[in-house]
Short mmCIF file of C-alpha atoms and ligand atoms in Angstrom, two decimals:
data_model
loop_
_atom_site.label_atom_id
_atom_site.label_comp_id
_atom_site.label_asym_id
_atom_site.label_seq_id
_atom_site.Cartn_x
_atom_site.Cartn_y
_atom_site.Cartn_z
CA MET A 1 -23.98 -57.37 36.54
CA THR A 2 -22.70 -60.73 35.36
CA ASP A 3 -19.42 -62.31 36.27
CA ALA A 4 -16.91 -63.50 33.66
CA ARG A 5 -18.65 -65.85 31.23
CA SER A 6 -18.05 -69.35 32.45
CA ASP A 7 -18.87 -71.80 29.69
CA LEU A 8 -15.56 -73.60 29.86
CA SER A 9 -15.57 -75.60 33.09
CA PRO A 10 -17.92 -78.39 34.07
CA ALA A 11 -19.80 -76.81 36.97
CA ALA A 12 -20.12 -80.08 38.88
CA ASP A 13 -16.33 -80.47 39.09
CA LEU A 14 -15.94 -76.94 40.28
CA ALA A 15 -18.52 -77.52 43.03
CA ALA A 16 -16.71 -80.61 44.30
CA LEU A 17 -13.37 -78.83 44.25
CA TYR A 18 -14.90 -75.86 46.05
CA THR A 19 -16.01 -78.07 48.97
CA ASP A 20 -12.40 -79.07 49.49
CA HIS A 21 -11.23 -75.47 48.98
CA ILE A 22 -13.50 -74.26 51.79
CA ALA A 23 -12.25 -77.02 54.08
CA GLN A 24 -8.67 -75.92 53.37
CA LEU A 25 -9.49 -72.28 54.05
CA GLN A 26 -11.16 -73.26 57.33
CA ALA A 27 -8.02 -75.13 58.38
CA ARG A 28 -5.72 -72.29 57.32
CA SER A 29 -7.85 -69.75 59.16
CA ALA A 30 -7.93 -71.80 62.36
CA HIS A 31 -4.15 -72.12 62.19
CA ALA A 32 -3.63 -68.40 61.50
CA LEU A 33 -6.00 -67.43 64.33
CA GLY A 34 -3.97 -69.63 66.65
CA LEU A 35 -0.82 -67.78 65.64
CA SER A 36 -2.32 -64.32 66.10
CA GLY A 37 -4.22 -65.17 69.27
CA HIS A 38 -7.68 -64.25 68.00
CA GLU A 39 -10.86 -66.30 68.26
CA ALA A 40 -12.57 -65.36 65.04
CA LEU A 41 -11.83 -63.77 61.70
CA LEU A 42 -14.07 -61.12 60.19
CA ILE A 43 -13.44 -60.17 56.57
CA ALA A 44 -14.86 -57.07 54.91
CA SER A 45 -15.63 -57.36 51.20
CA GLY A 46 -14.71 -53.68 50.84
CA VAL A 47 -16.39 -50.37 50.20
CA GLU A 48 -16.95 -48.35 47.07
CA LYS A 49 -14.65 -45.34 46.77
CA PHE A 50 -15.49 -42.04 45.16
CA ALA A 51 -13.50 -39.39 43.32
CA PHE A 52 -12.66 -36.35 45.43
CA LEU A 53 -15.57 -33.88 45.64
CA ASP A 54 -17.53 -36.04 43.25
CA ASP A 55 -20.17 -38.75 43.21
CA ARG A 56 -18.43 -40.97 40.64
CA PRO A 57 -17.12 -44.23 42.08
CA TYR A 58 -13.81 -45.82 41.15
CA VAL A 59 -13.99 -49.38 39.87
CA PHE A 60 -14.66 -51.51 42.94
CA GLN A 61 -11.83 -53.84 43.96
CA ALA A 62 -12.90 -56.58 46.36
CA ASN A 63 -10.74 -57.47 49.34
CA PRO A 64 -8.71 -60.47 48.11
CA HIS A 65 -9.28 -62.20 51.47
CA PHE A 66 -13.00 -62.07 50.73
CA LYS A 67 -12.51 -63.29 47.15
CA ALA A 68 -10.48 -66.22 48.49
CA TRP A 69 -13.67 -67.61 50.04
CA LEU A 70 -16.28 -66.45 47.58
CA PRO A 71 -16.52 -65.99 43.81
CA LEU A 72 -18.03 -62.55 44.44
CA THR A 73 -16.16 -59.63 42.92
CA GLN A 74 -18.82 -56.90 42.76
CA HIS A 75 -20.19 -56.99 46.30
CA PRO A 76 -19.24 -54.03 48.49
CA ASP A 77 -20.45 -53.81 52.11
CA SER A 78 -20.65 -57.56 52.73
CA TRP A 79 -18.89 -59.34 55.58
CA LEU A 80 -17.68 -62.87 56.22
CA LEU A 81 -17.29 -64.25 59.75
CA VAL A 82 -15.05 -67.29 60.13
CA ARG A 83 -14.99 -69.14 63.46
CA PRO A 84 -13.22 -72.47 63.88
CA GLY A 85 -15.79 -75.24 64.19
CA HIS A 86 -18.65 -73.16 62.71
CA LYS A 87 -20.07 -72.76 59.25
CA PRO A 88 -18.81 -69.38 58.00
CA ARG A 89 -21.43 -66.63 58.21
CA LEU A 90 -21.87 -64.45 55.15
CA ILE A 91 -23.63 -61.14 55.70
CA TYR A 92 -24.59 -60.37 52.16
CA CYS A 93 -25.49 -56.79 51.32
CA GLN A 94 -28.11 -56.63 48.61
CA PRO A 95 -29.39 -53.05 48.71
CA GLU A 96 -32.74 -51.92 47.39
CA ASP A 97 -31.41 -49.52 44.79
CA TYR A 98 -33.09 -48.27 41.64
CA TRP A 99 -30.07 -46.22 40.53
CA HIS A 100 -27.86 -49.26 40.11
CA VAL A 101 -28.22 -52.98 39.58
CA PRO A 102 -27.66 -54.48 43.05
CA PRO A 103 -25.93 -57.85 43.47
CA GLN A 104 -28.17 -60.75 42.51
CA ALA A 105 -29.80 -62.89 45.19
CA PRO A 106 -27.20 -65.36 46.44
CA ALA A 107 -27.16 -68.36 44.13
CA GLY A 108 -24.74 -70.98 42.91
CA PHE A 109 -22.68 -73.90 44.12
CA TRP A 110 -21.07 -71.83 46.85
CA VAL A 111 -24.22 -70.88 48.78
CA GLU A 112 -24.65 -74.11 50.78
CA HIS A 113 -21.27 -73.60 52.46
CA PHE A 114 -22.38 -70.47 54.31
CA GLU A 115 -24.81 -69.38 56.94
CA LEU A 116 -26.39 -66.70 54.83
CA ILE A 117 -27.84 -63.42 56.07
CA VAL A 118 -29.09 -60.89 53.53
CA VAL A 119 -29.16 -57.22 54.55
CA ARG A 120 -30.57 -54.29 52.59
CA ARG A 121 -28.43 -51.49 54.03
CA PRO A 122 -24.73 -51.64 54.92
CA GLU A 123 -25.30 -50.56 58.54
CA GLN A 124 -27.70 -53.47 59.09
CA ALA A 125 -24.66 -55.75 59.03
CA LEU A 126 -23.90 -54.42 62.52
CA GLU A 127 -26.78 -56.46 63.94
CA HIS A 128 -25.13 -59.65 62.74
CA LEU A 129 -21.51 -58.96 63.66
CA PRO A 130 -20.23 -60.55 66.89
CA ALA A 131 -19.97 -57.53 69.23
CA ALA A 132 -19.25 -59.90 72.12
CA LEU A 133 -15.84 -60.63 70.62
CA LEU A 134 -14.93 -56.99 70.08
CA GLY A 135 -14.08 -55.55 73.47
CA ALA A 136 -11.54 -58.13 74.45
CA GLY A 137 -9.70 -57.79 71.14
CA ARG A 138 -10.55 -61.37 70.29
CA LEU A 139 -11.60 -60.56 66.75
CA ALA A 140 -9.23 -60.29 63.80
CA ILE A 141 -10.81 -57.92 61.28
CA VAL A 142 -9.31 -57.93 57.80
CA GLY A 143 -10.03 -55.13 55.37
CA GLU A 144 -9.16 -51.60 54.26
CA ALA A 145 -9.31 -48.91 56.91
CA ASP A 146 -12.38 -47.30 55.35
CA ALA A 147 -14.32 -50.58 55.40
CA ALA A 148 -14.95 -49.93 59.12
CA LEU A 149 -18.50 -50.29 60.36
CA GLY A 150 -19.12 -48.83 63.84
CA ASP A 151 -16.59 -50.36 66.21
CA PHE A 152 -15.67 -53.00 63.65
CA VAL A 153 -12.47 -51.38 62.50
CA PRO A 154 -10.03 -53.54 60.55
CA ASN A 155 -7.01 -54.37 62.69
CA ASN A 156 -5.30 -56.61 60.12
CA PRO A 157 -3.14 -58.55 62.59
CA LYS A 158 0.27 -59.09 61.03
CA ALA A 159 0.75 -62.62 62.36
CA LEU A 160 -2.59 -63.68 60.88
CA LEU A 161 -2.03 -61.99 57.53
CA ASP A 162 1.49 -63.38 57.21
CA ALA A 163 0.24 -66.93 57.77
CA LEU A 164 -2.65 -66.53 55.30
CA HIS A 165 -0.48 -64.86 52.68
CA PHE A 166 2.22 -67.49 52.92
CA ALA A 167 -0.33 -70.30 52.56
CA ARG A 168 -1.93 -68.61 49.55
CA GLY A 169 1.22 -69.26 47.51
CA ALA A 170 0.15 -72.87 46.87
CA LYS A 171 -3.20 -73.11 45.15
CA THR A 172 -6.06 -75.48 45.95
CA GLY A 173 -7.57 -77.68 43.26
CA TYR A 174 -10.46 -75.25 42.96
CA GLU A 175 -8.10 -72.33 42.47
CA LEU A 176 -6.16 -74.18 39.79
CA GLU A 177 -9.40 -74.84 37.91
CA ARG A 178 -10.30 -71.14 38.13
CA LEU A 179 -6.85 -70.21 36.86
CA ARG A 180 -7.16 -72.67 33.97
CA GLU A 181 -10.42 -71.05 32.99
CA ALA A 182 -8.96 -67.55 33.25
CA SER A 183 -6.19 -68.71 30.91
CA ARG A 184 -8.67 -70.11 28.41
CA LEU A 185 -10.59 -66.86 28.32
CA GLY A 186 -7.38 -64.88 27.91
CA ALA A 187 -6.03 -67.15 25.16
CA ARG A 188 -9.26 -66.85 23.22
CA ALA A 189 -9.08 -63.08 23.45
CA HIS A 190 -5.41 -62.99 22.46
CA ARG A 191 -6.35 -64.89 19.30
CA ALA A 192 -8.93 -62.26 18.42
CA ALA A 193 -6.53 -59.41 19.18
CA HIS A 194 -3.86 -60.97 16.97
CA ALA A 195 -6.34 -61.16 14.10
CA ALA A 196 -7.19 -57.49 14.60
CA PHE A 197 -3.47 -56.59 14.53
CA ARG A 198 -3.01 -58.48 11.27
CA ALA A 199 -5.95 -56.60 9.81
CA GLY A 200 -4.22 -53.29 10.61
CA ALA A 201 -6.35 -52.25 13.58
CA SER A 202 -5.46 -49.45 15.97
CA GLU A 203 -4.48 -50.15 19.58
CA ALA A 204 -7.98 -49.13 20.68
CA GLN A 205 -9.58 -51.47 18.14
CA ILE A 206 -7.32 -54.34 19.20
CA HIS A 207 -8.32 -53.68 22.80
CA ARG A 208 -12.02 -53.80 21.89
CA ALA A 209 -11.55 -57.02 19.91
CA TYR A 210 -9.92 -58.48 23.01
CA LEU A 211 -12.80 -57.51 25.30
CA GLU A 212 -15.38 -58.81 22.87
CA ALA A 213 -13.67 -62.19 22.63
CA CYS A 214 -13.19 -62.80 26.34
CA GLY A 215 -16.64 -61.54 27.29
CA HIS A 216 -15.34 -59.15 29.93
CA ALA A 217 -16.39 -55.60 30.46
CA GLU A 218 -13.32 -53.42 30.90
CA ARG A 219 -13.98 -53.19 34.64
CA GLU A 220 -13.77 -57.00 34.94
CA LEU A 221 -10.22 -57.25 33.59
CA PRO A 222 -7.66 -58.34 36.19
CA TYR A 223 -5.41 -55.44 35.11
CA ALA A 224 -5.41 -52.77 32.44
CA ASN A 225 -4.58 -54.23 29.03
CA ILE A 226 -1.17 -53.27 27.64
CA VAL A 227 -1.62 -52.91 23.89
CA GLY A 228 1.56 -51.58 22.31
CA LEU A 229 2.14 -51.23 18.57
CA ASN A 230 5.65 -50.60 17.24
CA GLU A 231 7.78 -48.43 19.57
CA HIS A 232 5.06 -48.59 22.22
CA ALA A 233 6.10 -52.19 22.83
CA ALA A 234 9.20 -50.77 24.52
CA VAL A 235 7.11 -49.20 27.30
CA LEU A 236 6.82 -51.92 29.93
CA HIS A 237 3.40 -50.89 31.21
CA TYR A 238 2.22 -48.78 28.27
CA GLN A 239 -1.07 -47.33 29.45
CA TYR A 240 -2.64 -45.63 26.41
CA GLN A 241 -4.41 -46.90 23.33
CA ASP A 242 -4.08 -44.84 20.17
CA LEU A 243 -7.37 -44.45 18.35
CA THR A 244 -5.83 -44.44 14.89
CA PRO A 245 -3.58 -47.13 13.44
CA PRO A 246 0.01 -46.22 12.61
CA ALA A 247 0.95 -45.95 8.94
CA GLN A 248 2.67 -49.31 9.30
CA SER A 249 1.96 -51.88 12.01
CA ARG A 250 5.30 -53.61 12.51
CA SER A 251 4.77 -55.30 15.89
CA LEU A 252 2.25 -55.79 18.65
CA LEU A 253 3.05 -56.49 22.29
CA LEU A 254 -0.16 -57.49 24.04
CA ASP A 255 -0.07 -58.07 27.81
CA ALA A 256 -3.64 -58.87 28.78
CA GLY A 257 -5.41 -61.32 31.06
CA ALA A 258 -8.85 -62.41 32.07
CA GLN A 259 -10.50 -63.60 35.25
CA SER A 260 -12.68 -66.40 36.52
CA GLY A 261 -14.41 -65.97 39.86
CA GLY A 262 -11.80 -63.38 40.87
CA TYR A 263 -8.74 -65.40 39.75
CA ALA A 264 -6.50 -63.85 37.10
CA SER A 265 -4.55 -64.87 34.07
CA ASP A 266 -1.61 -62.74 32.94
CA ILE A 267 -0.56 -63.40 29.36
CA THR A 268 1.82 -61.62 27.02
CA ARG A 269 2.39 -62.32 23.36
CA THR A 270 4.41 -60.37 20.82
CA TRP A 271 3.94 -60.54 17.07
CA GLY A 272 5.89 -59.07 14.16
CA ASN A 273 5.25 -58.32 10.51
CA GLY A 274 7.68 -60.78 8.97
CA ASP A 275 10.80 -58.61 9.25
CA PRO A 276 13.57 -61.25 9.34
CA ALA A 277 15.68 -59.70 12.11
CA PHE A 278 12.69 -59.15 14.40
CA GLN A 279 11.35 -62.62 13.59
CA THR A 280 14.70 -64.13 14.59
CA LEU A 281 14.50 -62.20 17.84
CA LEU A 282 10.95 -63.51 18.44
CA ASP A 283 12.00 -67.09 17.71
CA GLU A 284 15.03 -66.85 19.99
CA MET A 285 12.97 -65.39 22.82
CA GLU A 286 10.29 -68.05 22.36
CA ALA A 287 12.86 -70.82 22.73
CA ALA A 288 14.48 -69.11 25.72
CA GLN A 289 11.11 -68.60 27.40
CA LEU A 290 10.23 -72.28 27.04
CA ARG A 291 13.56 -73.29 28.59
CA LEU A 292 12.84 -70.99 31.52
CA VAL A 293 9.31 -72.38 31.95
CA ASP A 294 10.82 -75.83 32.20
CA ARG A 295 12.75 -74.67 35.29
CA VAL A 296 9.52 -74.29 37.28
CA ARG A 297 10.15 -77.30 39.50
CA ALA A 298 9.46 -77.96 43.17
CA GLY A 299 12.44 -76.91 45.30
CA THR A 300 13.89 -74.47 42.78
CA ASP A 301 14.72 -71.00 44.08
CA TYR A 302 12.76 -68.61 41.87
CA ARG A 303 15.68 -66.15 42.04
CA ASP A 304 17.74 -68.70 40.11
CA ILE A 305 15.17 -68.65 37.30
CA HIS A 306 15.46 -64.87 37.20
CA LEU A 307 19.24 -65.07 36.96
CA ALA A 308 18.96 -67.79 34.32
CA ALA A 309 16.70 -65.44 32.35
CA HIS A 310 19.46 -62.85 32.29
CA ALA A 311 21.86 -65.44 30.91
CA GLU A 312 19.23 -66.38 28.28
CA VAL A 313 18.68 -62.76 27.24
CA ALA A 314 22.43 -62.22 27.06
CA GLY A 315 22.71 -65.29 24.84
CA VAL A 316 20.05 -63.92 22.50
CA LEU A 317 21.82 -60.55 22.35
CA ARG A 318 25.11 -62.28 21.52
CA ARG A 319 23.72 -64.71 18.93
CA LEU A 320 21.81 -61.97 17.12
CA GLY A 321 24.94 -59.83 17.05
CA ILE A 322 23.39 -57.03 19.07
CA VAL A 323 26.05 -57.24 21.80
CA ALA A 324 29.47 -58.76 21.10
CA MET A 325 30.16 -59.91 24.66
CA ASP A 326 29.83 -63.31 26.27
CA GLU A 327 26.88 -64.03 28.53
CA GLU A 328 28.72 -63.89 31.84
CA ALA A 329 30.27 -60.50 31.10
CA GLN A 330 26.92 -59.08 29.99
CA VAL A 331 25.13 -60.22 33.12
CA ALA A 332 27.93 -59.16 35.48
CA GLY A 333 28.26 -55.77 33.78
CA GLY A 334 24.53 -55.02 33.79
CA ILE A 335 24.27 -55.11 30.00
CA SER A 336 21.52 -57.75 29.95
CA ALA A 337 19.58 -55.51 32.36
CA VAL A 338 19.59 -52.69 29.80
CA PHE A 339 17.49 -54.88 27.54
CA PHE A 340 15.67 -56.88 30.26
CA PRO A 341 14.99 -54.37 33.03
CA HIS A 342 12.22 -56.17 34.95
CA GLY A 343 11.76 -59.38 36.91
CA ILE A 344 11.15 -62.80 35.38
CA GLY A 345 7.73 -62.95 36.99
CA HIS A 346 5.64 -63.26 40.12
CA LEU A 347 3.04 -65.30 41.96
CA LEU A 348 -0.39 -65.28 40.34
CA GLY A 349 -3.82 -65.87 41.80
CA LEU A 350 -6.45 -63.61 43.35
CA GLN A 351 -4.21 -60.69 42.47
CA VAL A 352 -2.15 -60.48 39.31
CA HIS A 353 0.89 -59.76 41.44
CA ASP A 354 -0.19 -62.05 44.23
CA VAL A 355 0.93 -61.54 47.80
CA GLY A 356 3.59 -63.52 49.58
CA GLY A 357 6.27 -63.53 46.90
CA PHE A 358 9.07 -62.62 49.29
CA MET A 359 8.17 -64.80 52.28
CA ALA A 360 10.54 -67.46 53.58
CA ASP A 361 7.98 -68.75 56.07
CA GLU A 362 4.58 -68.05 57.58
CA THR A 363 6.02 -65.68 60.17
CA GLY A 364 6.92 -63.22 57.43
CA THR A 365 10.69 -63.60 57.25
CA LEU A 366 11.65 -61.86 54.02
CA LEU A 367 13.87 -63.28 51.30
CA PRO A 368 15.92 -60.53 49.60
CA ARG A 369 16.15 -59.92 45.90
CA PRO A 370 19.50 -60.66 44.28
CA GLU A 371 21.68 -57.57 44.43
CA GLY A 372 21.18 -55.32 41.41
CA HIS A 373 17.73 -56.74 40.57
CA PRO A 374 15.30 -54.29 42.20
CA TYR A 375 12.21 -55.21 40.21
CA LEU A 376 12.01 -58.94 40.88
CA ARG A 377 8.63 -59.65 42.55
CA MET A 378 9.26 -63.17 43.83
CA THR A 379 12.16 -64.65 45.77
CA ARG A 380 10.57 -67.81 47.15
CA ARG A 381 11.45 -71.42 46.63
CA LEU A 382 8.89 -73.11 44.40
CA GLN A 383 6.39 -75.47 46.00
CA PRO A 384 3.88 -77.80 44.36
CA GLY A 385 0.68 -75.89 43.55
CA MET A 386 2.35 -72.52 43.20
CA VAL A 387 1.40 -70.61 40.08
CA VAL A 388 3.95 -68.17 38.72
CA THR A 389 4.43 -66.22 35.56
CA ILE A 390 7.51 -66.69 33.39
CA GLU A 391 7.85 -63.52 31.33
CA PRO A 392 11.27 -62.77 29.90
CA GLY A 393 11.54 -59.67 27.76
CA LEU A 394 14.01 -57.94 25.50
CA TYR A 395 13.30 -54.30 24.71
CA PHE A 396 14.84 -51.30 23.01
CA ILE A 397 14.10 -48.59 25.56
CA PRO A 398 15.51 -45.22 24.44
CA MET A 399 16.26 -43.99 27.98
CA LEU A 400 18.25 -47.08 28.88
CA LEU A 401 20.00 -47.25 25.50
CA GLU A 402 21.18 -43.66 25.91
CA ARG A 403 22.83 -44.63 29.20
CA LEU A 404 24.48 -47.62 27.52
CA ARG A 405 25.88 -45.37 24.81
CA ALA A 406 27.81 -43.47 27.48
CA ARG A 407 29.49 -46.63 28.76
CA PRO A 408 32.69 -48.26 27.43
CA GLU A 409 30.68 -51.39 26.48
CA SER A 410 28.96 -49.23 23.86
CA ALA A 411 31.76 -50.22 21.47
CA GLN A 412 30.49 -53.82 21.66
CA VAL A 413 26.98 -52.89 20.52
CA ASP A 414 25.76 -53.02 16.91
CA TRP A 415 23.93 -49.68 17.01
CA ALA A 416 22.64 -49.97 13.45
CA LEU A 417 20.90 -53.21 14.35
CA VAL A 418 19.60 -51.63 17.57
CA ARG A 419 18.17 -48.77 15.51
CA HIS A 420 16.46 -51.21 13.14
CA LEU A 421 14.96 -53.30 15.95
CA SER A 422 13.93 -50.23 17.94
CA ALA A 423 11.14 -49.67 15.43
CA PHE A 424 9.54 -52.87 16.81
CA GLY A 425 9.82 -51.77 20.44
CA GLY A 426 10.59 -55.10 22.02
CA VAL A 427 9.46 -58.59 22.91
CA ARG A 428 7.83 -60.08 25.98
CA ILE A 429 6.44 -63.60 26.17
CA GLU A 430 4.54 -64.46 29.34
CA ASP A 431 3.00 -67.76 30.41
CA ASP A 432 1.23 -68.76 33.62
CA VAL A 433 2.83 -71.89 35.00
CA VAL A 434 1.90 -74.37 37.74
CA CYS A 435 4.65 -75.99 39.76
CA ARG A 436 3.92 -79.70 40.19
CA ALA A 437 5.02 -82.10 42.91
CA ASP A 438 7.26 -83.84 40.42
CA GLY A 439 7.97 -83.76 36.74
CA ALA A 440 7.40 -81.02 34.21
CA PRO A 441 5.30 -77.96 35.06
CA GLU A 442 1.76 -77.41 33.82
CA ASN A 443 1.70 -74.49 31.41
CA LEU A 444 -1.77 -72.97 31.73
CA THR A 445 -1.21 -70.53 28.90
CA ARG A 446 0.20 -72.93 26.30
CA ASP A 447 -2.47 -75.50 27.17
CA ALA A 448 -5.15 -72.84 26.69
CA PHE A 449 -3.81 -71.82 23.27
CA ALA A 450 -3.47 -75.50 22.28
CA ARG A 451 -7.16 -76.08 23.04
CA LEU A 452 -8.07 -73.40 20.56
CA GLY A 453 -6.32 -75.26 17.73
CA ASP A 454 -4.86 -73.44 14.76
N1 LIG B 1 0.72 -57.57 33.42
C1 LIG B 1 1.69 -57.17 34.35
C2 LIG B 1 2.73 -58.15 34.51
O1 LIG B 1 2.99 -58.91 33.62
O2 LIG B 1 3.32 -58.30 35.54
MN1 MN B 2 3.11 -60.75 34.84
MN1 MN B 3 1.61 -59.44 32.14
#
């Protein structure tokens, strides 16, 4: 089992950045343990899960708290013990198994940062877990409920998790390098998928071209690829892939990422077939998306970027003649939300929708979504080092359009144009963007495409 191909980053740089990353995680953990009143932190990598009444496992998903320390994504039944002032202890489960390929012997730049113990059976980890800390409740154990081993039952203290989740919003230098690499892999694969679309491929063929180009097995993707041709582009999280191409491929909406050491990219591109009206829509959305990316600045309330996106979408609808209402009236009346019914984006990192998007502080105070915007996934003020997606969309969703038809504003809609554009499904353009201490943001996605050249 190999991890995502990693031919894009100089390994030496990554190793140096990782040393600093571990030091930061040690400091964050010591601080979080102080808040929760525990002496040590024990993190389960996770356990394999099986289908009901069956022996087939689901795709393993590592505990993100484990992945934060280690670039190990396919390692169930391992444990990490973090004690302030000590080298972290990794109990690494490498079973003797001739049915499957077990994890490789520990190797790589990360190994020297851990006190390493290799066990052959999951229950052997018990001998190396600190039972002395258990009885008095001095141990914070982070993991899923079914990752329990004997008396080591995850207790997931809220105060500790809140502090760790809040801190995770701002990335370390190591994490940024991982995210850059995930973007490069994703951009390369988007290029290949676009070529397949132009050649008339089916959704399934486009998906396979994507996998081939980024070097990931399907199970290594950070989320299921969304590969929508034509009207399927109007389904926000379209989950199927038709095996046969449509008679005419008018548009492709591809929302697909990649991962590096457990860190995700999340990239959406939409392409047309040269139809002038749809091309104008694409060009307008591209310009709007870039203006929104430019708002990713330290101190900005992310909710304001979401509201600005509604004004942008309303402007596109007005300029294209789809809706004959000014921007303010569209946003206030919920018309922009008919065409843009999701949030502008979210935090990105170890999880595609990374944790902590609603936290005002490390004690877990929640920041509400703006009223009438139930799908926004991030309400925080932007800080340097945060990585967010900026993903405005404009779709022709039959269910929502039917509701609009029943409203008085229906008279302001050019329904013939809506019918024409509905054949293309919709547009989403999504970049992964780093907030910097000052100046313009770093656009991981655009930088990755630029490296590929034309
Ligand atoms: N790929 C899911 C999202 O963009 O949030
Ligand atoms: Mn996204
Ligand atoms: Mn996406």
